[in-house]
Amino acid sequence: MGTQRVVRARGVTKCFGDVVALDGVDLDLLPGRIHGLVGPNGAGKTTLLGLLLGLAVADSGDLEILGRPVGRALAAPGGVAGFVDGPGLYPSLTARQNLAALAALRGQNARTARPRIDGALAEVGLTDVADDKARGFSLGMRQRLGLAAALLTDPRLLVLDEPANGLDPAGKKHVHGVLTRLAAEGTTVVLSSHRMDDLEALCSEVTILATGRVRFSGPLDKLAGESRELEYRLLSSAPEAARRLAAGTAGIRVVEESAAWRGAEALVVSAQLPALDELVAALVRADIAVRELAPVVSPLEAAFLALTEQQEADA
Amino acid sequence: MTMTVADDQVDGTEAGPEPDAVQVPVTRAYRFELVKLVSQWRIRLLVLVCWTVPGLFVAAVSQQSTLPTDTLFGRWMHATGWAGPLVVLGFAGSWALPLITSVVAGDVFAAEDRLGTWRHLLVAVRSLRRIFAAKALAALTVILLLVAGLVASASVGGLLSVGDQRLVGLDGHLLSPSGAAGNVLLAWVCVLAPTLALAAIGLLGSVVLGRSPMGLLLPALVAVAMQLAQMLPLPVALRLALPGYAFIAWHGLFTSPGQPRELLISVAVSLVWTAVATWLAYRLFLRRDFTNASDDGIGRRALPVALLPLVALLAVGFGAVAVATPSLGSGISQAKVQQSVATAFAHLYRLQTEQLQRPAVTEAQLQATAVCDRSDGQVDPEGPGNDWRCVVSWHLPGAAAPGSAVYQLDVTSDGRIEADGDGPKDVNGYFLVRTPTGDAPNPLWQFDSDVELIPASPKG
């Protein structure tokens, strides 16, 4: 069964003077997915999110959002909500007043908007401070209130720039819960972050941008296969036997220097996925229990670091 | 290497077209802007101050023995409650109204830069045009609310503390209480025009200068510059081409006959400035690039783009007024000063006669004339200066010889005259007169008057 695109970008280019912020970007976003946007500083993430929110127009290329071509005029397409560079809040208004003003702007009357506002505040965990002025809010609370503001509009495409900034574990849990629910209900979420753990926990797809160009775009699990060799941490019932097996398996390299900082029980090996599969099979055949096997650095972070290193080498 | 999601994940069909983005009507955006403005503590404080302080000030000053005689109508604050709102108007034109426009209009766009909320607002409203209209209308509403507070508070304070008596006009004629009320209201309505011009300049500064404090201060700085300009010996046409001359021209409402031409010209000039500055702000706002969060304005190029049209407007206004009213001099001539002093003296002499319960006389019977010169004839008798001296003569019915009195004048460059009686003592040499009911302020001792700066006719 085919899936309809929520965003379709082809050859989108955006320049600011001599600086090329986006260079021929192709992007497809599907409904009900949480899509991560990763890249070093200056990669063009915020510019791309700004285009999706209608804050800027591309210099060239085609961009369609929710099936409608984006014109040359600045205007956020209908069904799109979110924020870039932090949520916009008015510090002299309370959290509830901020949302009520936004709801009134959208034509919702105060009586019908009230339960929605209360629901949105509860969902992001701000019920207790609903009547406090936003002036005193921490960054994490501001992020959550910004997300609540976006929820009021029932978006089909939610665009968030670094939504995890400043969030404590409880706030993170609220935000993750909201985004997961939205995606389950069919909303497409696109978010940028430098927090790879957040992206890996939330996203089904990622796009890696560097110097305005798409370096990878696709499912997260595909990234592991397409990226270079990764280091994995292995805990087993027989560390020494496991070390010997690993050393004798083709495509596996034991990272000896890791013993000093991982401890004698842990083994760190460097491998691509097929070789790793063989090692696991060999361990099982040797009656060695595998207690833990996880990448030392996540595939996403590894890809990101590889890109950064490549950029530095190019420079 | 560039990798994209496999095409087999999409079938080439697109999501059903989203209906056009819901346009947020200007009325909703306007309410949103009003909510934001009114939620600011400084706007709330301004509302409180404007609706209470003028009334308290007028009531307090009206009970003092010393009156603010350096302010027009200040010397009549004991006599009528209608002098209070005019004293406040004089102060407001110099300070309060420029500051109000600075705080409200000068910050209405810059506040979004300061708070970093432009992108939020754009996503919510989806139209730069509507955002501009809503902000301009909200600023206008708050400014009108504050001005209404000034006039209402001052009027109530004056009427409660002094009462609803006749008002002595700038040429000494008496306005009935209802006439005074109407003219006070009209004067305040007229100064809305220069207030709007300053507000439009504030909008322009707020759009162009962003977070810079200069944007906030611009209307106040322009107002101070205009005040300084009014103190300089500038041609009358240039004075009238400035957007703030209506802050002075309302004086013409309080003479008989009135001096409406200066007022109409200055109001028209102010409204043209309002329209041009607002249009400039609108055009520059539409050009702004909101993709860069650190960019809080239109950039350095916008300064000349915003400034040059206003300089050109001033030049065009100067030319137009100069052609319409050939008035390139100071506008203060010997004949005008003599006429003004004689007229005011005649009106006030009648008032003094009434106080002293002497037989009534009319201005026609008095045939008052004034002979004025400067520095004992050593300086050409024209232009502003505090070295004017007038000898006023008048005739009383049945008296063989005419009476005469001397005045020292301070004539300011905006046409205001402060006359200080120099004797004889029983006419204008002492600040009190002895009436059958006791001592009373002598209306002929010191008085204010003014001259119309533009010629009486285009030929004049």
mmCIF file of N, CA and C in Angstrom, chain B residues 268-341:
data_model
loop_
_atom_site.group_PDB
_atom_site.id
_atom_site.type_symbol
_atom_site.label_atom_id
_atom_site.label_comp_id
_atom_site.label_asym_id
_atom_site.label_seq_id
_atom_site.Cartn_x
_atom_site.Cartn_y
_atom_site.Cartn_z
ATOM 1 N N ALA B 268 -3.233 69.337 8.643
ATOM 2 C CA ALA B 268 -3.078 68.648 7.357
ATOM 3 C C ALA B 268 -1.649 68.132 7.201
ATOM 4 N N VAL B 269 -0.673 68.977 7.560
ATOM 5 C CA VAL B 269 0.723 68.555 7.464
ATOM 6 C C VAL B 269 0.963 67.322 8.352
ATOM 7 N N SER B 270 0.434 67.367 9.556
ATOM 8 C CA SER B 270 0.626 66.229 10.477
ATOM 9 C C SER B 270 0.032 64.951 9.899
ATOM 10 N N LEU B 271 -1.153 65.068 9.300
ATOM 11 C CA LEU B 271 -1.796 63.871 8.753
ATOM 12 C C LEU B 271 -1.024 63.321 7.556
ATOM 13 N N VAL B 272 -0.445 64.232 6.760
ATOM 14 C CA VAL B 272 0.384 63.758 5.635
ATOM 15 C C VAL B 272 1.616 63.029 6.181
ATOM 16 N N TRP B 273 2.226 63.592 7.211
ATOM 17 C CA TRP B 273 3.372 62.903 7.841
ATOM 18 C C TRP B 273 2.949 61.538 8.379
ATOM 19 N N THR B 274 1.772 61.494 8.975
ATOM 20 C CA THR B 274 1.273 60.215 9.506
ATOM 21 C C THR B 274 1.156 59.181 8.390
ATOM 22 N N ALA B 275 0.558 59.612 7.287
ATOM 23 C CA ALA B 275 0.345 58.679 6.186
ATOM 24 C C ALA B 275 1.680 58.224 5.585
ATOM 25 N N VAL B 276 2.581 59.164 5.365
ATOM 26 C CA VAL B 276 3.855 58.811 4.711
ATOM 27 C C VAL B 276 4.703 57.911 5.620
ATOM 28 N N ALA B 277 4.798 58.282 6.897
ATOM 29 C CA ALA B 277 5.631 57.478 7.814
ATOM 30 C C ALA B 277 5.036 56.074 7.998
ATOM 31 N N THR B 278 3.713 55.993 8.065
ATOM 32 C CA THR B 278 3.081 54.675 8.207
ATOM 33 C C THR B 278 3.307 53.833 6.959
ATOM 34 N N TRP B 279 3.168 54.461 5.801
ATOM 35 C CA TRP B 279 3.386 53.727 4.549
ATOM 36 C C TRP B 279 4.829 53.238 4.461
ATOM 37 N N LEU B 280 5.771 54.100 4.838
ATOM 38 C CA LEU B 280 7.185 53.694 4.811
ATOM 39 C C LEU B 280 7.414 52.506 5.752
ATOM 40 N N ALA B 281 6.850 52.611 6.945
ATOM 41 C CA ALA B 281 7.006 51.516 7.916
ATOM 42 C C ALA B 281 6.427 50.224 7.345
ATOM 43 N N TYR B 282 5.278 50.348 6.695
ATOM 44 C CA TYR B 282 4.616 49.172 6.105
ATOM 45 C C TYR B 282 5.482 48.550 5.022
ATOM 46 N N ARG B 283 5.986 49.371 4.110
ATOM 47 C CA ARG B 283 6.793 48.839 3.011
ATOM 48 C C ARG B 283 8.064 48.177 3.551
ATOM 49 N N LEU B 284 8.706 48.812 4.487
ATOM 50 C CA LEU B 284 9.944 48.251 5.031
ATOM 51 C C LEU B 284 9.665 46.971 5.824
ATOM 52 N N PHE B 285 8.531 46.935 6.493
ATOM 53 C CA PHE B 285 8.173 45.739 7.255
ATOM 54 C C PHE B 285 7.956 44.555 6.310
ATOM 55 N N LEU B 286 7.302 44.816 5.188
ATOM 56 C CA LEU B 286 7.052 43.726 4.240
ATOM 57 C C LEU B 286 8.346 43.202 3.638
ATOM 58 N N ARG B 287 9.362 44.044 3.594
ATOM 59 C CA ARG B 287 10.642 43.630 2.998
ATOM 60 C C ARG B 287 11.512 42.854 3.975
ATOM 61 N N ARG B 288 11.151 42.855 5.205
ATOM 62 C CA ARG B 288 12.041 42.290 6.218
ATOM 63 C C ARG B 288 12.218 40.778 6.044
ATOM 64 N N ASP B 289 13.428 40.323 6.316
ATOM 65 C CA ASP B 289 13.744 38.898 6.232
ATOM 66 C C ASP B 289 13.676 38.311 7.648
ATOM 67 N N PHE B 290 12.733 37.388 7.850
ATOM 68 C CA PHE B 290 12.548 36.825 9.188
ATOM 69 C C PHE B 290 13.257 35.481 9.361
ATOM 70 N N THR B 291 14.058 35.089 8.367
ATOM 71 C CA THR B 291 14.712 33.791 8.483
ATOM 72 C C THR B 291 15.883 33.819 9.442
ATOM 73 N N ASN B 292 16.444 34.999 9.632
ATOM 74 C CA ASN B 292 17.602 35.105 10.513
ATOM 75 C C ASN B 292 17.169 35.699 11.840
ATOM 76 N N ALA B 293 17.188 34.881 12.864
ATOM 77 C CA ALA B 293 16.683 35.329 14.162
ATOM 78 C C ALA B 293 17.524 36.448 14.750
ATOM 79 N N SER B 294 18.789 36.526 14.369
ATOM 80 C CA SER B 294 19.647 37.557 14.939
ATOM 81 C C SER B 294 19.471 38.892 14.226
ATOM 82 N N ASP B 295 18.756 38.878 13.096
ATOM 83 C CA ASP B 295 18.538 40.116 12.356
ATOM 84 C C ASP B 295 17.271 40.761 12.901
ATOM 85 N N ASP B 296 17.420 41.880 13.561
ATOM 86 C CA ASP B 296 16.259 42.491 14.213
ATOM 87 C C ASP B 296 15.746 43.710 13.460
ATOM 88 N N GLY B 297 16.156 43.884 12.244
ATOM 89 C CA GLY B 297 15.660 45.051 11.518
ATOM 90 C C GLY B 297 15.904 44.897 10.043
ATOM 91 N N ILE B 298 15.809 45.990 9.371
ATOM 92 C CA ILE B 298 15.913 45.941 7.920
ATOM 93 C C ILE B 298 17.366 46.128 7.496
ATOM 94 N N GLY B 299 18.209 46.522 8.439
ATOM 95 C CA GLY B 299 19.613 46.706 8.097
ATOM 96 C C GLY B 299 19.953 48.167 7.905
ATOM 97 N N ARG B 300 21.224 48.391 7.751
ATOM 98 C CA ARG B 300 21.685 49.778 7.662
ATOM 99 C C ARG B 300 21.124 50.506 6.446
ATOM 100 N N ARG B 301 20.879 49.736 5.380
ATOM 101 C CA ARG B 301 20.363 50.399 4.189
ATOM 102 C C ARG B 301 19.006 51.031 4.453
ATOM 103 N N ALA B 302 18.293 50.482 5.427
ATOM 104 C CA ALA B 302 16.942 50.978 5.685
ATOM 105 C C ALA B 302 16.952 52.368 6.302
ATOM 106 N N LEU B 303 18.044 52.703 6.969
ATOM 107 C CA LEU B 303 18.068 54.023 7.609
ATOM 108 C C LEU B 303 17.900 55.129 6.574
ATOM 109 N N PRO B 304 18.759 55.149 5.534
ATOM 110 C CA PRO B 304 18.498 56.161 4.511
ATOM 111 C C PRO B 304 17.176 55.956 3.803
ATOM 112 N N VAL B 305 16.776 54.688 3.623
ATOM 113 C CA VAL B 305 15.491 54.426 2.957
ATOM 114 C C VAL B 305 14.341 55.023 3.762
ATOM 115 N N ALA B 306 14.464 54.984 5.081
ATOM 116 C CA ALA B 306 13.407 55.540 5.930
ATOM 117 C C ALA B 306 13.569 57.041 6.111
ATOM 118 N N LEU B 307 14.814 57.484 6.167
ATOM 119 C CA LEU B 307 15.083 58.881 6.507
ATOM 120 C C LEU B 307 14.888 59.817 5.313
ATOM 121 N N LEU B 308 15.406 59.406 4.170
ATOM 122 C CA LEU B 308 15.386 60.312 3.018
ATOM 123 C C LEU B 308 13.974 60.728 2.603
ATOM 124 N N PRO B 309 13.008 59.783 2.568
ATOM 125 C CA PRO B 309 11.658 60.232 2.199
ATOM 126 C C PRO B 309 11.091 61.262 3.179
ATOM 127 N N LEU B 310 11.444 61.141 4.456
ATOM 128 C CA LEU B 310 10.924 62.106 5.423
ATOM 129 C C LEU B 310 11.582 63.471 5.235
ATOM 130 N N VAL B 311 12.870 63.458 4.917
ATOM 131 C CA VAL B 311 13.548 64.730 4.631
ATOM 132 C C VAL B 311 12.931 65.366 3.384
ATOM 133 N N ALA B 312 12.672 64.516 2.385
ATOM 134 C CA ALA B 312 12.037 65.022 1.165
ATOM 135 C C ALA B 312 10.645 65.557 1.471
ATOM 136 N N LEU B 313 9.926 64.877 2.351
ATOM 137 C CA LEU B 313 8.588 65.341 2.730
ATOM 138 C C LEU B 313 8.655 66.706 3.399
ATOM 139 N N LEU B 314 9.648 66.885 4.254
ATOM 140 C CA LEU B 314 9.812 68.181 4.918
ATOM 141 C C LEU B 314 10.077 69.272 3.882
ATOM 142 N N ALA B 315 10.935 68.949 2.909
ATOM 143 C CA ALA B 315 11.263 69.940 1.877
ATOM 144 C C ALA B 315 10.037 70.268 1.034
ATOM 145 N N VAL B 316 9.288 69.241 0.658
ATOM 146 C CA VAL B 316 8.084 69.466 -0.153
ATOM 147 C C VAL B 316 7.051 70.253 0.649
ATOM 148 N N GLY B 317 6.901 69.884 1.921
ATOM 149 C CA GLY B 317 5.953 70.604 2.775
ATOM 150 C C GLY B 317 6.329 72.067 2.917
ATOM 151 N N PHE B 318 7.611 72.307 3.104
ATOM 152 C CA PHE B 318 8.101 73.680 3.218
ATOM 153 C C PHE B 318 7.778 74.462 1.947
ATOM 154 N N GLY B 319 8.048 73.830 0.803
ATOM 155 C CA GLY B 319 7.776 74.507 -0.468
ATOM 156 C C GLY B 319 6.294 74.781 -0.646
ATOM 157 N N ALA B 320 5.475 73.788 -0.320
ATOM 158 C CA ALA B 320 4.030 73.938 -0.513
ATOM 159 C C ALA B 320 3.467 75.034 0.378
ATOM 160 N N VAL B 321 3.882 75.049 1.638
ATOM 161 C CA VAL B 321 3.370 76.078 2.549
ATOM 162 C C VAL B 321 3.895 77.451 2.127
ATOM 163 N N ALA B 322 5.149 77.489 1.686
ATOM 164 C CA ALA B 322 5.718 78.770 1.274
ATOM 165 C C ALA B 322 4.969 79.333 0.067
ATOM 166 N N VAL B 323 4.570 78.458 -0.842
ATOM 167 C CA VAL B 323 3.833 78.921 -2.021
ATOM 168 C C VAL B 323 2.412 79.328 -1.630
ATOM 169 N N ALA B 324 1.778 78.514 -0.788
ATOM 170 C CA ALA B 324 0.386 78.790 -0.411
ATOM 171 C C ALA B 324 0.273 80.018 0.475
ATOM 172 N N THR B 325 1.218 80.203 1.341
ATOM 173 C CA THR B 325 1.191 81.352 2.257
ATOM 174 C C THR B 325 2.580 81.988 2.237
ATOM 175 N N PRO B 326 2.781 82.981 1.405
ATOM 176 C CA PRO B 326 4.137 83.536 1.288
ATOM 177 C C PRO B 326 4.639 84.015 2.652
ATOM 178 N N SER B 327 5.266 83.127 3.353
ATOM 179 C CA SER B 327 5.633 83.441 4.734
ATOM 180 C C SER B 327 7.028 82.906 5.004
ATOM 181 N N LEU B 328 7.990 83.569 4.451
ATOM 182 C CA LEU B 328 9.367 83.118 4.631
ATOM 183 C C LEU B 328 10.079 83.856 5.755
ATOM 184 N N GLY B 329 9.418 84.869 6.311
ATOM 185 C CA GLY B 329 10.037 85.595 7.409
ATOM 186 C C GLY B 329 9.648 85.004 8.747
ATOM 187 N N SER B 330 9.824 85.804 9.808
ATOM 188 C CA SER B 330 9.481 85.325 11.156
ATOM 189 C C SER B 330 7.983 85.320 11.382
ATOM 190 N N GLY B 331 7.245 86.108 10.587
ATOM 191 C CA GLY B 331 5.799 86.188 10.754
ATOM 192 C C GLY B 331 5.386 87.123 11.871
ATOM 193 N N ILE B 332 6.363 87.744 12.550
ATOM 194 C CA ILE B 332 6.042 88.636 13.677
ATOM 195 C C ILE B 332 6.394 90.059 13.249
ATOM 196 N N SER B 333 5.380 90.818 12.955
ATOM 197 C CA SER B 333 5.594 92.195 12.509
ATOM 198 C C SER B 333 5.092 93.169 13.569
ATOM 199 N N GLN B 334 5.506 94.415 13.418
ATOM 200 C CA GLN B 334 5.082 95.442 14.375
ATOM 201 C C GLN B 334 3.560 95.588 14.371
ATOM 202 N N ALA B 335 2.989 95.595 13.158
ATOM 203 C CA ALA B 335 1.534 95.793 13.063
ATOM 204 C C ALA B 335 0.777 94.671 13.771
ATOM 205 N N LYS B 336 1.253 93.416 13.582
ATOM 206 C CA LYS B 336 0.566 92.298 14.225
ATOM 207 C C LYS B 336 0.673 92.374 15.746
ATOM 208 N N VAL B 337 1.851 92.741 16.227
ATOM 209 C CA VAL B 337 2.037 92.825 17.679
ATOM 210 C C VAL B 337 1.137 93.924 18.244
ATOM 211 N N GLN B 338 1.129 95.063 17.579
ATOM 212 C CA GLN B 338 0.302 96.178 18.065
ATOM 213 C C GLN B 338 -1.177 95.792 18.080
ATOM 214 N N GLN B 339 -1.612 95.171 17.006
ATOM 215 C CA GLN B 339 -3.018 94.762 16.915
ATOM 216 C C GLN B 339 -3.370 93.759 18.014
ATOM 217 N N SER B 340 -2.462 92.797 18.208
ATOM 218 C CA SER B 340 -2.730 91.748 19.188
ATOM 219 C C SER B 340 -2.800 92.323 20.599
ATOM 220 N N VAL B 341 -1.844 93.186 20.936
ATOM 221 C CA VAL B 341 -1.813 93.754 22.289
ATOM 222 C C VAL B 341 -3.022 94.652 22.521
#
